[in-house]
Amino acid sequence: MRSETLFDIPSANNWASATVDAILVAASKAISFIQEKSTSLSTTTNASLLLGTVLVVILVRQSFKVSQTKPGEPPLLPGTLPLLGHALSFNKDSNKLYEVARNWSPNQGPVSLSVLGQRIYIILNTRDVNAVWRSKSLLFDSVAEWGLATMFGMSNEGAKAIRGDELGLVNMYQDQHGYWRDALAPGDALNSLTQRFLNCLEKDLAKLDEELRQKGTTTFELREFVRLRLGNQSTEAFSGPKLLEYEPDIVKKLAIWDKDFYKLSMGLPRWMLHHAHKNLDDMVKAWQRMNGAPEVLPPLTTRIGMMGERGCSERDKGAANFSIWMATLANALPTNFWLIYQIMRHPELQATLHEEIAPAFNKENSLVDLNHLLNNCPLLHSMYWEALRWSTGAVSTRSVAEDTEVAGYVFYTGALVMSPMRLVNFDRKVFGPDAEDYVPERFLRPHEPEKGIYNPGIKAVKSFGGGVTYCPGRHFALNEIIAFTASVMRRYDLEFVEGQTEAVVLTSAPVVGTFPADKEVWMKISLKN
């Protein structure tokens, strides 16, 4: 779960709508004035000229705005276009734009972007990222509220009611990370959730064992394999079995949402995104049917009760639980894909990995000691943290509630602050000259910068965000991914199909937190002898 990065920033299309609306309002006023004064062909002609002049003035003023900075603002990245600013390059490949900003900025200080009139400050180094997370005037609440209403199917009224302002209740946006931190912290609640997952996993893998005994070797696409095996069992751990009965393909639908969320973020009318909204509605309705169900994870049920106190509808409650469930899978699934993929790509390390995990399993290859996997498998953990670091596309986003100074610059009210975690995770000053490579033993090797060997430790990996919005689900994510990966290694032989070419992260893809592969990865799977 990476709740801080559930909500991508408002897309350029939203800002485009705001800009166009302003122009249309001004033009409408001009037209009304012209219509009142126009009494002849001559005056109509003059009126047309006047209208054209008004529009030109508006466009010029807007173009001037996007190419200027206020006193003390971070420098504006070159390359702005009239009206659009950096919108085209931002929408085409925002990750590439962040890299351009990093390479252009002196000392990797903050950089300003302009996207259709919306000011965005890009944070490019770890020190400044930490300063943003510590600030009390750079807020996540408004970003979360916008995201729930735009991408998760909640009504605007419901998203507003969660604040609790009018009823004098706790602001659920402000307390959500503390709430989930306590609900998913190491202890009885986390142990109970993890055991629910392990029970589901064992039943599912037993079915797969039987299938492979009958069929022998079979072929899977790795993303689909992880999605259905890990995804379905994690879902049942959170919701109980009913959700998958109501919507058997809900995990597949989530994969479609992963591709649709950026279009949903544009705020376009439903009729323009019919299929995306239909897919979203199917998942929200399934979760709505789970409202109050006794088998749902207790912390989810408690939050539903809090929403009821605020007058939220049953659909809004379903949308809220959908967003939490999405957070548990949206990054866990691709991260687990990359971990298994990299283990398959490094056969020279597999003997060590098998030796590490063996004591956690009984003679039937069932997992009986998760604590062993969590505490005595250094190479497996190094590869897990390296997969997180190497594949992250998370962007920590804040809105500026009041003028704020960061790194000697002024961040002005109304702007957005974006901290791309990939830049932090690929910082050569922290991770060394091989920062852009996947290095399985990165977090096992010595830290000898004078020799060009860097091991800053796993705390340097920022894929889970930080500050008050540090991902509360990171402990469960570790438990389920390590348990699933070790179980698959212990029970099955995996190998790439003949002709499979190397997959790399698709950094141009809009993502919630983890980049997908640039191609399908097909593998053969069979029971171990």
JSON list of N, CA and C in Angstrom, two decimals, residues 83-139:
[
{"chain": "A", "resi": 83, "resn": "LEU", "atom": "N", "xyz": [0.68, 29.63, -23.94]},
{"chain": "A", "resi": 83, "resn": "LEU", "atom": "CA", "xyz": [-0.52, 29.02, -23.35]},
{"chain": "A", "resi": 83, "resn": "LEU", "atom": "C", "xyz": [-0.23, 27.67, -22.71]},
{"chain": "A", "resi": 84, "resn": "LEU", "atom": "N", "xyz": [0.46, 26.80, -23.39]},
{"chain": "A", "resi": 84, "resn": "LEU", "atom": "CA", "xyz": [0.64, 25.43, -22.93]},
{"chain": "A", "resi": 84, "resn": "LEU", "atom": "C", "xyz": [1.69, 25.29, -21.85]},
{"chain": "A", "resi": 85, "resn": "GLY", "atom": "N", "xyz": [2.71, 26.15, -21.88]},
{"chain": "A", "resi": 85, "resn": "GLY", "atom": "CA", "xyz": [3.82, 25.96, -20.96]},
{"chain": "A", "resi": 85, "resn": "GLY", "atom": "C", "xyz": [4.56, 24.68, -21.29]},
{"chain": "A", "resi": 86, "resn": "HIS", "atom": "N", "xyz": [4.69, 23.80, -20.29]},
{"chain": "A", "resi": 86, "resn": "HIS", "atom": "CA", "xyz": [5.37, 22.51, -20.48]},
{"chain": "A", "resi": 86, "resn": "HIS", "atom": "C", "xyz": [4.37, 21.36, -20.67]},
{"chain": "A", "resi": 87, "resn": "ALA", "atom": "N", "xyz": [3.11, 21.70, -20.99]},
{"chain": "A", "resi": 87, "resn": "ALA", "atom": "CA", "xyz": [2.05, 20.69, -20.99]},
{"chain": "A", "resi": 87, "resn": "ALA", "atom": "C", "xyz": [2.32, 19.52, -21.93]},
{"chain": "A", "resi": 88, "resn": "LEU", "atom": "N", "xyz": [2.81, 19.80, -23.14]},
{"chain": "A", "resi": 88, "resn": "LEU", "atom": "CA", "xyz": [2.98, 18.73, -24.11]},
{"chain": "A", "resi": 88, "resn": "LEU", "atom": "C", "xyz": [4.03, 17.73, -23.65]},
{"chain": "A", "resi": 89, "resn": "SER", "atom": "N", "xyz": [5.18, 18.21, -23.22]},
{"chain": "A", "resi": 89, "resn": "SER", "atom": "CA", "xyz": [6.24, 17.30, -22.78]},
{"chain": "A", "resi": 89, "resn": "SER", "atom": "C", "xyz": [5.86, 16.62, -21.47]},
{"chain": "A", "resi": 90, "resn": "PHE", "atom": "N", "xyz": [5.10, 17.31, -20.62]},
{"chain": "A", "resi": 90, "resn": "PHE", "atom": "CA", "xyz": [4.65, 16.71, -19.36]},
{"chain": "A", "resi": 90, "resn": "PHE", "atom": "C", "xyz": [3.71, 15.54, -19.62]},
{"chain": "A", "resi": 91, "resn": "ASN", "atom": "N", "xyz": [2.76, 15.73, -20.51]},
{"chain": "A", "resi": 91, "resn": "ASN", "atom": "CA", "xyz": [1.80, 14.66, -20.79]},
{"chain": "A", "resi": 91, "resn": "ASN", "atom": "C", "xyz": [2.41, 13.53, -21.59]},
{"chain": "A", "resi": 92, "resn": "LYS", "atom": "N", "xyz": [3.37, 13.83, -22.44]},
{"chain": "A", "resi": 92, "resn": "LYS", "atom": "CA", "xyz": [3.99, 12.79, -23.27]},
{"chain": "A", "resi": 92, "resn": "LYS", "atom": "C", "xyz": [4.84, 11.84, -22.44]},
{"chain": "A", "resi": 93, "resn": "ASP", "atom": "N", "xyz": [5.68, 12.39, -21.56]},
{"chain": "A", "resi": 93, "resn": "ASP", "atom": "CA", "xyz": [6.57, 11.56, -20.75]},
{"chain": "A", "resi": 93, "resn": "ASP", "atom": "C", "xyz": [7.05, 12.41, -19.57]},
{"chain": "A", "resi": 94, "resn": "SER", "atom": "N", "xyz": [6.27, 12.42, -18.50]},
{"chain": "A", "resi": 94, "resn": "SER", "atom": "CA", "xyz": [6.61, 13.27, -17.37]},
{"chain": "A", "resi": 94, "resn": "SER", "atom": "C", "xyz": [7.93, 12.85, -16.74]},
{"chain": "A", "resi": 95, "resn": "ASN", "atom": "N", "xyz": [8.23, 11.55, -16.72]},
{"chain": "A", "resi": 95, "resn": "ASN", "atom": "CA", "xyz": [9.48, 11.10, -16.12]},
{"chain": "A", "resi": 95, "resn": "ASN", "atom": "C", "xyz": [10.69, 11.66, -16.88]},
{"chain": "A", "resi": 96, "resn": "LYS", "atom": "N", "xyz": [10.60, 11.68, -18.19]},
{"chain": "A", "resi": 96, "resn": "LYS", "atom": "CA", "xyz": [11.69, 12.26, -18.98]},
{"chain": "A", "resi": 96, "resn": "LYS", "atom": "C", "xyz": [11.84, 13.75, -18.69]},
{"chain": "A", "resi": 97, "resn": "LEU", "atom": "N", "xyz": [10.70, 14.44, -18.51]},
{"chain": "A", "resi": 97, "resn": "LEU", "atom": "CA", "xyz": [10.75, 15.86, -18.19]},
{"chain": "A", "resi": 97, "resn": "LEU", "atom": "C", "xyz": [11.42, 16.10, -16.84]},
{"chain": "A", "resi": 98, "resn": "TYR", "atom": "N", "xyz": [11.15, 15.24, -15.87]},
{"chain": "A", "resi": 98, "resn": "TYR", "atom": "CA", "xyz": [11.82, 15.37, -14.57]},
{"chain": "A", "resi": 98, "resn": "TYR", "atom": "C", "xyz": [13.33, 15.22, -14.73]},
{"chain": "A", "resi": 99, "resn": "GLU", "atom": "N", "xyz": [13.75, 14.28, -15.57]},
{"chain": "A", "resi": 99, "resn": "GLU", "atom": "CA", "xyz": [15.18, 14.07, -15.78]},
{"chain": "A", "resi": 99, "resn": "GLU", "atom": "C", "xyz": [15.82, 15.28, -16.46]},
{"chain": "A", "resi": 100, "resn": "VAL", "atom": "N", "xyz": [15.09, 15.86, -17.41]},
{"chain": "A", "resi": 100, "resn": "VAL", "atom": "CA", "xyz": [15.59, 17.08, -18.06]},
{"chain": "A", "resi": 100, "resn": "VAL", "atom": "C", "xyz": [15.75, 18.19, -17.02]},
{"chain": "A", "resi": 101, "resn": "ALA", "atom": "N", "xyz": [14.78, 18.32, -16.12]},
{"chain": "A", "resi": 101, "resn": "ALA", "atom": "CA", "xyz": [14.85, 19.34, -15.08]},
{"chain": "A", "resi": 101, "resn": "ALA", "atom": "C", "xyz": [16.04, 19.09, -14.15]},
{"chain": "A", "resi": 102, "resn": "ARG", "atom": "N", "xyz": [16.27, 17.84, -13.79]},
{"chain": "A", "resi": 102, "resn": "ARG", "atom": "CA", "xyz": [17.40, 17.51, -12.91]},
{"chain": "A", "resi": 102, "resn": "ARG", "atom": "C", "xyz": [18.73, 17.86, -13.58]},
{"chain": "A", "resi": 103, "resn": "ASN", "atom": "N", "xyz": [18.87, 17.52, -14.85]},
{"chain": "A", "resi": 103, "resn": "ASN", "atom": "CA", "xyz": [20.12, 17.79, -15.54]},
{"chain": "A", "resi": 103, "resn": "ASN", "atom": "C", "xyz": [20.35, 19.28, -15.79]},
{"chain": "A", "resi": 104, "resn": "TRP", "atom": "N", "xyz": [19.27, 20.04, -15.87]},
{"chain": "A", "resi": 104, "resn": "TRP", "atom": "CA", "xyz": [19.38, 21.48, -16.15]},
{"chain": "A", "resi": 104, "resn": "TRP", "atom": "C", "xyz": [19.62, 22.30, -14.88]},
{"chain": "A", "resi": 105, "resn": "SER", "atom": "N", "xyz": [19.07, 21.85, -13.76]},
{"chain": "A", "resi": 105, "resn": "SER", "atom": "CA", "xyz": [19.08, 22.65, -12.53]},
{"chain": "A", "resi": 105, "resn": "SER", "atom": "C", "xyz": [20.46, 22.70, -11.88]},
{"chain": "A", "resi": 106, "resn": "PRO", "atom": "N", "xyz": [20.93, 23.89, -11.58]},
{"chain": "A", "resi": 106, "resn": "PRO", "atom": "CA", "xyz": [22.20, 24.00, -10.85]},
{"chain": "A", "resi": 106, "resn": "PRO", "atom": "C", "xyz": [22.06, 23.37, -9.46]},
{"chain": "A", "resi": 107, "resn": "ASN", "atom": "N", "xyz": [22.97, 22.49, -9.12]},
{"chain": "A", "resi": 107, "resn": "ASN", "atom": "CA", "xyz": [22.98, 21.83, -7.81]},
{"chain": "A", "resi": 107, "resn": "ASN", "atom": "C", "xyz": [21.69, 21.04, -7.52]},
{"chain": "A", "resi": 108, "resn": "GLN", "atom": "N", "xyz": [20.95, 20.72, -8.58]},
{"chain": "A", "resi": 108, "resn": "GLN", "atom": "CA", "xyz": [19.71, 19.95, -8.44]},
{"chain": "A", "resi": 108, "resn": "GLN", "atom": "C", "xyz": [18.73, 20.60, -7.46]},
{"chain": "A", "resi": 109, "resn": "GLY", "atom": "N", "xyz": [18.66, 21.93, -7.53]},
{"chain": "A", "resi": 109, "resn": "GLY", "atom": "CA", "xyz": [17.68, 22.65, -6.73]},
{"chain": "A", "resi": 109, "resn": "GLY", "atom": "C", "xyz": [16.32, 22.60, -7.36]},
{"chain": "A", "resi": 110, "resn": "PRO", "atom": "N", "xyz": [15.25, 23.06, -6.66]},
{"chain": "A", "resi": 110, "resn": "PRO", "atom": "CA", "xyz": [13.90, 23.03, -7.19]},
{"chain": "A", "resi": 110, "resn": "PRO", "atom": "C", "xyz": [13.77, 23.77, -8.51]},
{"chain": "A", "resi": 111, "resn": "VAL", "atom": "N", "xyz": [12.87, 23.30, -9.36]},
{"chain": "A", "resi": 111, "resn": "VAL", "atom": "CA", "xyz": [12.63, 23.89, -10.68]},
{"chain": "A", "resi": 111, "resn": "VAL", "atom": "C", "xyz": [11.14, 24.14, -10.83]},
{"chain": "A", "resi": 112, "resn": "SER", "atom": "N", "xyz": [10.79, 25.25, -11.48]},
{"chain": "A", "resi": 112, "resn": "SER", "atom": "CA", "xyz": [9.38, 25.55, -11.75]},
{"chain": "A", "resi": 112, "resn": "SER", "atom": "C", "xyz": [8.98, 25.04, -13.13]},
{"chain": "A", "resi": 113, "resn": "LEU", "atom": "N", "xyz": [7.77, 24.48, -13.20]},
{"chain": "A", "resi": 113, "resn": "LEU", "atom": "CA", "xyz": [7.14, 24.15, -14.46]},
{"chain": "A", "resi": 113, "resn": "LEU", "atom": "C", "xyz": [5.84, 24.95, -14.55]},
{"chain": "A", "resi": 114, "resn": "SER", "atom": "N", "xyz": [5.39, 25.15, -15.78]},
{"chain": "A", "resi": 114, "resn": "SER", "atom": "CA", "xyz": [4.09, 25.77, -15.99]},
{"chain": "A", "resi": 114, "resn": "SER", "atom": "C", "xyz": [3.31, 24.87, -16.95]},
{"chain": "A", "resi": 115, "resn": "VAL", "atom": "N", "xyz": [2.17, 24.39, -16.47]},
{"chain": "A", "resi": 115, "resn": "VAL", "atom": "CA", "xyz": [1.34, 23.51, -17.29]},
{"chain": "A", "resi": 115, "resn": "VAL", "atom": "C", "xyz": [-0.04, 24.15, -17.42]},
{"chain": "A", "resi": 116, "resn": "LEU", "atom": "N", "xyz": [-0.24, 24.81, -18.55]},
{"chain": "A", "resi": 116, "resn": "LEU", "atom": "CA", "xyz": [-1.51, 25.49, -18.82]},
{"chain": "A", "resi": 116, "resn": "LEU", "atom": "C", "xyz": [-1.91, 26.43, -17.68]},
{"chain": "A", "resi": 117, "resn": "GLY", "atom": "N", "xyz": [-0.92, 27.17, -17.20]},
{"chain": "A", "resi": 117, "resn": "GLY", "atom": "CA", "xyz": [-1.18, 28.17, -16.16]},
{"chain": "A", "resi": 117, "resn": "GLY", "atom": "C", "xyz": [-1.02, 27.66, -14.75]},
{"chain": "A", "resi": 118, "resn": "GLN", "atom": "N", "xyz": [-0.94, 26.35, -14.55]},
{"chain": "A", "resi": 118, "resn": "GLN", "atom": "CA", "xyz": [-0.74, 25.79, -13.21]},
{"chain": "A", "resi": 118, "resn": "GLN", "atom": "C", "xyz": [0.75, 25.72, -12.91]},
{"chain": "A", "resi": 119, "resn": "ARG", "atom": "N", "xyz": [1.17, 26.36, -11.84]},
{"chain": "A", "resi": 119, "resn": "ARG", "atom": "CA", "xyz": [2.57, 26.30, -11.43]},
{"chain": "A", "resi": 119, "resn": "ARG", "atom": "C", "xyz": [2.84, 25.01, -10.67]},
{"chain": "A", "resi": 120, "resn": "ILE", "atom": "N", "xyz": [3.93, 24.35, -11.03]},
{"chain": "A", "resi": 120, "resn": "ILE", "atom": "CA", "xyz": [4.37, 23.13, -10.37]},
{"chain": "A", "resi": 120, "resn": "ILE", "atom": "C", "xyz": [5.85, 23.30, -10.00]},
{"chain": "A", "resi": 121, "resn": "TYR", "atom": "N", "xyz": [6.19, 22.97, -8.77]},
{"chain": "A", "resi": 121, "resn": "TYR", "atom": "CA", "xyz": [7.57, 22.98, -8.34]},
{"chain": "A", "resi": 121, "resn": "TYR", "atom": "C", "xyz": [8.07, 21.54, -8.25]},
{"chain": "A", "resi": 122, "resn": "ILE", "atom": "N", "xyz": [9.14, 21.24, -8.98]},
{"chain": "A", "resi": 122, "resn": "ILE", "atom": "CA", "xyz": [9.71, 19.89, -9.01]},
{"chain": "A", "resi": 122, "resn": "ILE", "atom": "C", "xyz": [10.88, 19.83, -8.05]},
{"chain": "A", "resi": 123, "resn": "ILE", "atom": "N", "xyz": [10.85, 18.84, -7.15]},
{"chain": "A", "resi": 123, "resn": "ILE", "atom": "CA", "xyz": [11.89, 18.66, -6.14]},
{"chain": "A", "resi": 123, "resn": "ILE", "atom": "C", "xyz": [12.85, 17.56, -6.62]},
{"chain": "A", "resi": 124, "resn": "LEU", "atom": "N", "xyz": [14.14, 17.86, -6.59]},
{"chain": "A", "resi": 124, "resn": "LEU", "atom": "CA", "xyz": [15.09, 17.03, -7.32]},
{"chain": "A", "resi": 124, "resn": "LEU", "atom": "C", "xyz": [16.13, 16.33, -6.46]},
{"chain": "A", "resi": 125, "resn": "ASN", "atom": "N", "xyz": [16.17, 16.59, -5.14]},
{"chain": "A", "resi": 125, "resn": "ASN", "atom": "CA", "xyz": [17.17, 15.93, -4.32]},
{"chain": "A", "resi": 125, "resn": "ASN", "atom": "C", "xyz": [16.57, 15.53, -2.97]},
{"chain": "A", "resi": 126, "resn": "THR", "atom": "N", "xyz": [17.23, 14.61, -2.30]},
{"chain": "A", "resi": 126, "resn": "THR", "atom": "CA", "xyz": [16.71, 14.03, -1.06]},
{"chain": "A", "resi": 126, "resn": "THR", "atom": "C", "xyz": [16.53, 15.07, 0.03]},
{"chain": "A", "resi": 127, "resn": "ARG", "atom": "N", "xyz": [17.48, 15.98, 0.16]},
{"chain": "A", "resi": 127, "resn": "ARG", "atom": "CA", "xyz": [17.39, 16.99, 1.21]},
{"chain": "A", "resi": 127, "resn": "ARG", "atom": "C", "xyz": [16.11, 17.82, 1.07]},
{"chain": "A", "resi": 128, "resn": "ASP", "atom": "N", "xyz": [15.82, 18.27, -0.15]},
{"chain": "A", "resi": 128, "resn": "ASP", "atom": "CA", "xyz": [14.64, 19.09, -0.36]},
{"chain": "A", "resi": 128, "resn": "ASP", "atom": "C", "xyz": [13.35, 18.28, -0.25]},
{"chain": "A", "resi": 129, "resn": "VAL", "atom": "N", "xyz": [13.40, 17.01, -0.66]},
{"chain": "A", "resi": 129, "resn": "VAL", "atom": "CA", "xyz": [12.22, 16.14, -0.49]},
{"chain": "A", "resi": 129, "resn": "VAL", "atom": "C", "xyz": [11.86, 16.04, 0.99]},
{"chain": "A", "resi": 130, "resn": "ASN", "atom": "N", "xyz": [12.86, 15.84, 1.83]},
{"chain": "A", "resi": 130, "resn": "ASN", "atom": "CA", "xyz": [12.61, 15.74, 3.27]},
{"chain": "A", "resi": 130, "resn": "ASN", "atom": "C", "xyz": [12.05, 17.05, 3.82]},
{"chain": "A", "resi": 131, "resn": "ALA", "atom": "N", "xyz": [12.53, 18.19, 3.31]},
{"chain": "A", "resi": 131, "resn": "ALA", "atom": "CA", "xyz": [12.01, 19.48, 3.75]},
{"chain": "A", "resi": 131, "resn": "ALA", "atom": "C", "xyz": [10.54, 19.64, 3.37]},
{"chain": "A", "resi": 132, "resn": "VAL", "atom": "N", "xyz": [10.17, 19.17, 2.19]},
{"chain": "A", "resi": 132, "resn": "VAL", "atom": "CA", "xyz": [8.77, 19.22, 1.76]},
{"chain": "A", "resi": 132, "resn": "VAL", "atom": "C", "xyz": [7.91, 18.36, 2.68]},
{"chain": "A", "resi": 133, "resn": "TRP", "atom": "N", "xyz": [8.38, 17.16, 2.99]},
{"chain": "A", "resi": 133, "resn": "TRP", "atom": "CA", "xyz": [7.61, 16.26, 3.86]},
{"chain": "A", "resi": 133, "resn": "TRP", "atom": "C", "xyz": [7.45, 16.83, 5.27]},
{"chain": "A", "resi": 134, "resn": "ARG", "atom": "N", "xyz": [8.43, 17.62, 5.74]},
{"chain": "A", "resi": 134, "resn": "ARG", "atom": "CA", "xyz": [8.33, 18.19, 7.09]},
{"chain": "A", "resi": 134, "resn": "ARG", "atom": "C", "xyz": [7.43, 19.40, 7.15]},
{"chain": "A", "resi": 135, "resn": "SER", "atom": "N", "xyz": [7.21, 20.05, 6.03]},
{"chain": "A", "resi": 135, "resn": "SER", "atom": "CA", "xyz": [6.46, 21.30, 6.02]},
{"chain": "A", "resi": 135, "resn": "SER", "atom": "C", "xyz": [5.00, 21.08, 6.40]},
{"chain": "A", "resi": 136, "resn": "LYS", "atom": "N", "xyz": [4.46, 21.98, 7.22]},
{"chain": "A", "resi": 136, "resn": "LYS", "atom": "CA", "xyz": [3.06, 21.91, 7.63]},
{"chain": "A", "resi": 136, "resn": "LYS", "atom": "C", "xyz": [2.15, 22.73, 6.71]},
{"chain": "A", "resi": 137, "resn": "SER", "atom": "N", "xyz": [2.73, 23.43, 5.75]},
{"chain": "A", "resi": 137, "resn": "SER", "atom": "CA", "xyz": [1.92, 24.24, 4.83]},
{"chain": "A", "resi": 137, "resn": "SER", "atom": "C", "xyz": [1.89, 23.66, 3.42]},
{"chain": "A", "resi": 138, "resn": "LEU", "atom": "N", "xyz": [2.55, 22.54, 3.23]},
{"chain": "A", "resi": 138, "resn": "LEU", "atom": "CA", "xyz": [2.50, 21.81, 1.97]},
{"chain": "A", "resi": 138, "resn": "LEU", "atom": "C", "xyz": [1.67, 20.56, 2.23]},
{"chain": "A", "resi": 139, "resn": "LEU", "atom": "N", "xyz": [0.45, 20.55, 1.73]},
{"chain": "A", "resi": 139, "resn": "LEU", "atom": "CA", "xyz": [-0.55, 19.59, 2.20]},
{"chain": "A", "resi": 139, "resn": "LEU", "atom": "C", "xyz": [-0.90, 18.53, 1.17]}
]
